Amino acid sequence: MSRYVIKRLLYMIPVLLGVAFLVFTILSLTPGDPGTIILGITADPEDIAALNAEFGYDQPFLIRFFNYIKDIVLHFDLGNSYQSRQPVIDDIMARFPNTLTLAVLSMAVSSIIGISLGIFSAVRQYSVADHICVVVALVFASIPGFWLGLMLLLLFSLRLGWLPSFGASSLKHFILPTLTVSMTSAAGLLRLTRSAMLETIRQEYIRTAKAKGASGRRIIWKHALRNALLPVVTTLGTSFGASLGGAIIAETVFAMPGMGTLITTAIRQKDIPMVMGATLFLAVLFSLVILVVDILYAFIDPRIRVKYQNGGKKRG
């Protein structure tokens, strides 16, 4: 297992280099330059050129990219923001806790609702409760996130006044954004869990367990659920990794200072160090989340654990 983890960590190096080169290229091809965006189009051309030279934007593309990667590798420096002139990592660390809190709460709510209702729906297939769960899941999967967020905002903040409408200074501020993000995810998890459970409970070993007199509860929770969880864990890991990028819709609707709004603002301002630093930071986190998901596979399914162990022995 340790060999597998080390190998996956080494794979992250070319992935991050590819992400960095792609994002840097796109930002370089977009019109405008930092000096003009910061000083305005009416500023003196000499002042604009001097500011671009200060940022190193007057150098050729490959030299700028090489210098950026060199600073990261040698000094672990993501650079300074063009707008705030502060280290990029400071701005990221100031915003990331809000995004992490939103991602964790959203994943917890969506997994509890989606997985539990998916199991309930599969066990009672074709019942009234099953049909209700499927219809509700389809409805929430079809609702646009921005519309759901606005409706929650209008009802619970403006009409009833129960919850705050913007900010991230207390746990109350995360309730509406969490519901906005988690409802759509819960709908997808419900449908996925239901399909995986229905496929699993039709397997031969489930019928064998029933024939041996095992209780229905034991069959569902000990035998069926464990095998049905593999695709669910994959979806949860991918959704959580994506949420770390900032639930842009929720952060925008509820004016939350998170990673999503940080990146979108930096893109509009062509703040290249901020966009690059935030993107690489999130790429590392996403890669680590996917690695954790793969490791969880080994704990859920013993066959995968044996495969990892055998693979390590063969390579050794």
Short mmCIF file of C-alpha atoms in Angstrom, two decimals:
data_model
loop_
_atom_site.label_atom_id
_atom_site.label_comp_id
_atom_site.label_asym_id
_atom_site.label_seq_id
_atom_site.Cartn_x
_atom_site.Cartn_y
_atom_site.Cartn_z
CA MET A 1 0.00 0.00 0.00
CA SER A 2 2.84 2.40 0.83
CA ARG A 3 4.38 1.84 -2.61
CA TYR A 4 1.04 2.62 -4.20
CA VAL A 5 0.66 5.85 -2.22
CA ILE A 6 4.19 7.00 -3.09
CA LYS A 7 3.59 6.20 -6.76
CA ARG A 8 0.37 8.22 -6.79
CA LEU A 9 2.09 11.16 -5.09
CA LEU A 10 4.80 11.12 -7.76
CA TYR A 11 2.12 11.11 -10.45
CA MET A 12 0.91 14.43 -9.03
CA ILE A 13 4.06 16.21 -10.22
CA PRO A 14 3.35 16.00 -13.99
CA VAL A 15 -0.34 16.61 -13.32
CA LEU A 16 0.36 19.85 -11.45
CA LEU A 17 2.87 20.96 -14.09
CA GLY A 18 0.26 20.35 -16.77
CA VAL A 19 -2.39 22.27 -14.84
CA ALA A 20 0.01 25.15 -14.25
CA PHE A 21 1.05 25.35 -17.89
CA LEU A 22 -2.54 25.18 -19.15
CA VAL A 23 -3.85 27.89 -16.81
CA PHE A 24 -0.80 30.10 -17.39
CA THR A 25 -1.25 29.78 -21.14
CA ILE A 26 -4.94 30.66 -21.03
CA LEU A 27 -4.29 33.70 -18.84
CA SER A 28 -1.52 34.86 -21.17
CA LEU A 29 -3.76 34.55 -24.23
CA THR A 30 -6.60 36.59 -22.73
CA PRO A 31 -6.65 40.26 -23.80
CA GLY A 32 -5.32 42.99 -21.58
CA ASP A 33 -2.39 43.32 -19.22
CA PRO A 34 -2.19 43.84 -15.44
CA GLY A 35 -0.86 47.39 -15.75
CA THR A 36 -3.81 48.55 -17.84
CA ILE A 37 -6.36 46.74 -15.68
CA ILE A 38 -4.97 48.20 -12.45
CA LEU A 39 -4.24 51.76 -13.62
CA GLY A 40 -7.03 52.03 -16.20
CA ILE A 41 -6.98 52.69 -19.93
CA THR A 42 -6.60 56.44 -19.39
CA ALA A 43 -3.32 56.07 -17.46
CA ASP A 44 0.02 57.18 -18.87
CA PRO A 45 1.47 54.44 -21.14
CA GLU A 46 4.83 54.84 -19.42
CA ASP A 47 3.25 54.16 -16.02
CA ILE A 48 1.48 51.10 -17.43
CA ALA A 49 4.72 49.81 -18.95
CA ALA A 50 6.59 50.42 -15.69
CA LEU A 51 3.98 48.50 -13.69
CA ASN A 52 4.04 45.59 -16.16
CA ALA A 53 7.83 45.55 -15.91
CA GLU A 54 7.56 45.46 -12.12
CA PHE A 55 5.32 42.40 -12.40
CA GLY A 56 7.63 40.83 -15.00
CA TYR A 57 4.82 40.88 -17.53
CA ASP A 58 7.07 42.44 -20.17
CA GLN A 59 9.11 39.23 -20.43
CA PRO A 60 8.41 36.42 -22.95
CA PHE A 61 5.81 33.82 -22.04
CA LEU A 62 8.17 30.87 -21.45
CA ILE A 63 10.54 32.91 -19.30
CA ARG A 64 7.66 34.09 -17.11
CA PHE A 65 6.38 30.54 -16.74
CA PHE A 66 9.84 29.17 -15.96
CA ASN A 67 10.44 31.85 -13.31
CA TYR A 68 7.06 31.14 -11.74
CA ILE A 69 7.70 27.40 -11.48
CA LYS A 70 11.26 28.04 -10.23
CA ASP A 71 9.97 30.20 -7.37
CA ILE A 72 7.52 27.49 -6.36
CA VAL A 73 10.07 24.65 -6.49
CA LEU A 74 12.97 26.49 -4.86
CA HIS A 75 11.21 28.80 -2.44
CA PHE A 76 7.64 27.42 -2.16
CA ASP A 77 6.55 30.93 -3.14
CA LEU A 78 3.25 31.40 -4.97
CA GLY A 79 4.05 35.07 -5.58
CA ASN A 80 2.28 38.27 -4.60
CA SER A 81 -1.13 39.37 -5.76
CA TYR A 82 -1.13 42.11 -8.38
CA GLN A 83 -4.07 43.80 -6.65
CA SER A 84 -3.36 43.54 -2.93
CA ARG A 85 0.46 43.23 -3.27
CA GLN A 86 0.22 40.65 -0.47
CA PRO A 87 1.47 37.05 -0.65
CA VAL A 88 -1.01 34.88 -2.53
CA ILE A 89 -0.88 32.17 0.13
CA ASP A 90 -2.11 34.67 2.77
CA ASP A 91 -5.22 35.50 0.74
CA ILE A 92 -5.84 31.80 0.09
CA MET A 93 -5.53 30.89 3.77
CA ALA A 94 -7.91 33.71 4.67
CA ARG A 95 -10.60 32.40 2.29
CA PHE A 96 -10.05 28.65 2.32
CA PRO A 97 -11.51 27.93 5.82
CA ASN A 98 -14.89 29.26 4.65
CA THR A 99 -14.86 27.08 1.54
CA LEU A 100 -13.67 24.05 3.52
CA THR A 101 -16.45 24.52 6.07
CA LEU A 102 -19.04 24.81 3.31
CA ALA A 103 -17.67 21.73 1.53
CA VAL A 104 -17.61 19.59 4.69
CA LEU A 105 -21.11 20.62 5.77
CA SER A 106 -22.50 20.12 2.26
CA MET A 107 -20.92 16.68 1.94
CA ALA A 108 -22.20 15.62 5.36
CA VAL A 109 -25.76 16.76 4.68
CA SER A 110 -25.90 15.38 1.13
CA SER A 111 -24.42 12.00 2.13
CA ILE A 112 -26.73 11.56 5.12
CA ILE A 113 -29.83 12.44 3.10
CA GLY A 114 -28.84 10.86 -0.21
CA ILE A 115 -27.41 7.56 1.03
CA SER A 116 -30.06 6.91 3.69
CA LEU A 117 -32.97 7.68 1.35
CA GLY A 118 -31.29 5.71 -1.45
CA ILE A 119 -31.09 2.62 0.75
CA PHE A 120 -34.65 3.15 1.95
CA SER A 121 -35.89 3.53 -1.63
CA ALA A 122 -34.04 0.42 -2.86
CA VAL A 123 -35.27 -1.78 -0.04
CA ARG A 124 -38.87 -0.70 -0.77
CA GLN A 125 -38.65 -0.79 -4.55
CA TYR A 126 -41.86 0.15 -6.42
CA SER A 127 -43.57 1.21 -3.20
CA VAL A 128 -45.22 4.60 -2.71
CA ALA A 129 -42.23 5.75 -0.67
CA ASP A 130 -39.87 4.65 -3.45
CA HIS A 131 -41.79 6.64 -6.06
CA ILE A 132 -41.84 9.72 -3.82
CA CYS A 133 -38.08 9.53 -3.25
CA VAL A 134 -37.39 9.16 -6.98
CA VAL A 135 -39.65 12.09 -7.91
CA VAL A 136 -38.16 14.34 -5.23
CA ALA A 137 -34.65 13.41 -6.37
CA LEU A 138 -35.49 14.25 -9.97
CA VAL A 139 -37.01 17.59 -8.95
CA PHE A 140 -33.97 18.70 -6.94
CA ALA A 141 -31.58 17.40 -9.59
CA SER A 142 -33.39 19.58 -12.16
CA ILE A 143 -33.49 22.78 -10.11
CA PRO A 144 -30.68 25.23 -10.98
CA GLY A 145 -28.47 25.95 -7.99
CA PHE A 146 -28.71 29.73 -8.31
CA TRP A 147 -32.53 29.60 -8.37
CA LEU A 148 -32.67 27.37 -5.30
CA GLY A 149 -30.25 29.67 -3.48
CA LEU A 150 -32.29 32.75 -4.36
CA MET A 151 -35.53 31.11 -3.22
CA LEU A 152 -33.99 30.09 0.10
CA LEU A 153 -32.61 33.60 0.46
CA LEU A 154 -35.98 35.22 -0.22
CA LEU A 155 -37.87 32.90 2.13
CA PHE A 156 -35.62 32.44 5.15
CA SER A 157 -33.69 35.73 5.08
CA LEU A 158 -35.86 38.42 3.54
CA ARG A 159 -39.37 37.12 4.28
CA LEU A 160 -38.97 35.28 7.61
CA GLY A 161 -35.74 36.88 8.82
CA TRP A 162 -34.55 33.66 10.43
CA LEU A 163 -31.12 33.43 8.82
CA PRO A 164 -28.51 35.94 7.59
CA SER A 165 -28.36 36.59 3.87
CA PHE A 166 -24.63 37.14 3.41
CA GLY A 167 -21.24 36.70 5.06
CA ALA A 168 -19.51 33.80 6.81
CA SER A 169 -18.89 34.98 10.35
CA SER A 170 -20.98 32.36 12.16
CA LEU A 171 -22.44 28.91 11.65
CA LYS A 172 -25.81 30.46 10.82
CA HIS A 173 -24.31 32.00 7.70
CA PHE A 174 -23.51 28.51 6.35
CA ILE A 175 -27.01 27.03 6.68
CA LEU A 176 -28.53 28.40 3.48
CA PRO A 177 -25.39 27.93 1.31
CA THR A 178 -25.08 24.37 2.63
CA LEU A 179 -28.68 23.59 1.70
CA THR A 180 -28.16 25.15 -1.73
CA VAL A 181 -25.12 22.97 -2.47
CA SER A 182 -26.21 19.78 -0.72
CA MET A 183 -29.73 19.40 -2.11
CA THR A 184 -28.55 18.85 -5.68
CA SER A 185 -25.78 16.52 -4.52
CA ALA A 186 -28.16 14.60 -2.29
CA ALA A 187 -30.51 14.03 -5.23
CA GLY A 188 -27.69 12.53 -7.29
CA LEU A 189 -26.49 10.38 -4.38
CA LEU A 190 -30.01 9.12 -3.75
CA ARG A 191 -30.37 7.91 -7.34
CA LEU A 192 -26.86 6.44 -7.41
CA THR A 193 -27.25 4.65 -4.07
CA ARG A 194 -30.63 3.27 -5.09
CA SER A 195 -29.27 1.90 -8.38
CA ALA A 196 -26.17 0.42 -6.73
CA MET A 197 -28.23 -1.21 -3.96
CA LEU A 198 -30.74 -2.67 -6.42
CA GLU A 199 -27.93 -4.16 -8.46
CA THR A 200 -26.22 -5.55 -5.37
CA ILE A 201 -29.25 -7.15 -3.72
CA ARG A 202 -29.88 -9.17 -6.90
CA GLN A 203 -26.49 -10.87 -6.64
CA GLU A 204 -26.15 -14.57 -5.90
CA TYR A 205 -24.44 -14.11 -2.53
CA ILE A 206 -27.37 -12.04 -1.30
CA ARG A 207 -29.80 -14.82 -2.22
CA THR A 208 -27.48 -17.30 -0.52
CA ALA A 209 -27.45 -15.22 2.66
CA LYS A 210 -31.25 -15.10 2.61
CA ALA A 211 -31.40 -18.86 2.12
CA LYS A 212 -29.15 -19.36 5.15
CA GLY A 213 -31.62 -17.43 7.27
CA ALA A 214 -29.73 -14.17 7.69
CA SER A 215 -31.90 -11.28 8.85
CA GLY A 216 -32.89 -8.59 6.40
CA ARG A 217 -31.10 -5.93 8.42
CA ARG A 218 -27.86 -7.92 8.44
CA ILE A 219 -28.08 -8.58 4.69
CA ILE A 220 -28.59 -4.90 3.89
CA TRP A 221 -26.03 -3.33 6.23
CA LYS A 222 -23.31 -5.99 6.31
CA HIS A 223 -23.40 -7.54 2.82
CA ALA A 224 -25.23 -5.36 0.30
CA LEU A 225 -24.30 -1.87 1.46
CA ARG A 226 -20.58 -2.52 1.64
CA ASN A 227 -20.35 -3.50 -2.02
CA ALA A 228 -22.82 -0.85 -3.15
CA LEU A 229 -20.77 1.89 -1.51
CA LEU A 230 -17.90 1.81 -4.02
CA PRO A 231 -19.52 4.02 -6.70
CA VAL A 232 -21.03 6.18 -3.96
CA VAL A 233 -17.62 6.80 -2.37
CA THR A 234 -16.24 7.76 -5.78
CA THR A 235 -19.02 10.30 -6.29
CA LEU A 236 -18.64 11.67 -2.77
CA GLY A 237 -14.89 12.09 -3.18
CA THR A 238 -15.22 13.80 -6.55
CA SER A 239 -18.00 16.09 -5.29
CA PHE A 240 -16.03 17.00 -2.19
CA GLY A 241 -12.91 17.75 -4.24
CA ALA A 242 -14.94 19.92 -6.59
CA SER A 243 -16.55 21.73 -3.65
CA LEU A 244 -13.09 22.66 -2.39
CA GLY A 245 -12.80 24.70 -5.56
CA GLY A 246 -15.51 26.84 -4.13
CA ALA A 247 -19.21 26.41 -4.66
CA ILE A 248 -19.17 29.49 -6.87
CA ILE A 249 -22.95 29.77 -7.19
CA ALA A 250 -23.58 29.55 -3.45
CA GLU A 251 -20.69 31.86 -2.61
CA THR A 252 -21.90 34.40 -5.15
CA VAL A 253 -25.57 34.31 -4.14
CA PHE A 254 -24.80 34.58 -0.43
CA ALA A 255 -21.73 36.86 -0.81
CA MET A 256 -19.44 34.44 1.00
CA PRO A 257 -15.70 35.20 1.00
CA GLY A 258 -14.47 31.82 -0.27
CA MET A 259 -12.20 30.29 -2.88
CA GLY A 260 -14.80 30.49 -5.63
CA THR A 261 -15.30 34.23 -5.36
CA LEU A 262 -11.54 34.71 -4.89
CA ILE A 263 -10.72 32.98 -8.18
CA THR A 264 -13.50 34.60 -10.20
CA THR A 265 -12.52 38.06 -8.96
CA ALA A 266 -8.85 37.37 -9.72
CA ILE A 267 -9.75 36.25 -13.26
CA ARG A 268 -11.71 39.44 -13.94
CA GLN A 269 -8.78 41.51 -12.67
CA LYS A 270 -6.23 39.33 -14.50
CA ASP A 271 -4.42 38.78 -11.23
CA ILE A 272 -2.23 35.99 -12.63
CA PRO A 273 -0.36 35.06 -9.41
CA MET A 274 -3.65 34.78 -7.52
CA VAL A 275 -5.33 32.64 -10.18
CA MET A 276 -2.28 30.42 -10.56
CA GLY A 277 -1.71 30.03 -6.82
CA ALA A 278 -5.34 29.27 -6.03
CA THR A 279 -5.64 26.84 -8.94
CA LEU A 280 -2.51 24.91 -7.97
CA PHE A 281 -3.57 24.88 -4.32
CA LEU A 282 -6.93 23.38 -5.26
CA ALA A 283 -5.36 20.95 -7.74
CA VAL A 284 -3.16 19.54 -4.96
CA LEU A 285 -6.14 19.19 -2.63
CA PHE A 286 -8.26 17.53 -5.31
CA SER A 287 -5.49 15.03 -6.11
CA LEU A 288 -5.11 14.20 -2.42
CA VAL A 289 -8.87 13.71 -2.04
CA ILE A 290 -8.94 11.28 -4.97
CA LEU A 291 -5.98 9.43 -3.43
CA VAL A 292 -7.87 9.13 -0.14
CA VAL A 293 -10.89 7.77 -2.05
CA ASP A 294 -8.72 5.10 -3.68
CA ILE A 295 -7.32 4.13 -0.28
CA LEU A 296 -10.85 3.93 1.15
CA TYR A 297 -11.62 1.39 -1.56
CA ALA A 298 -9.15 -0.97 0.09
CA PHE A 299 -10.96 -0.72 3.43
CA ILE A 300 -14.40 -1.18 1.88
CA ASP A 301 -13.52 -4.03 -0.50
CA PRO A 302 -10.92 -6.61 0.72
CA ARG A 303 -10.34 -7.73 -2.90
CA ILE A 304 -8.92 -4.30 -3.76
CA ARG A 305 -6.72 -4.35 -0.65
CA VAL A 306 -5.24 -7.70 -1.69
CA LYS A 307 -4.66 -6.31 -5.20
CA TYR A 308 -2.72 -3.34 -3.80
CA GLN A 309 -0.67 -5.62 -1.56
CA ASN A 310 0.10 -8.10 -4.32
CA GLY A 311 0.97 -5.29 -6.71
CA GLY A 312 3.45 -3.89 -4.20
CA LYS A 313 5.12 -7.27 -3.78
CA LYS A 314 5.45 -7.78 -7.51
CA ARG A 315 7.06 -4.41 -8.00
CA GLY A 316 9.41 -5.03 -5.09
#
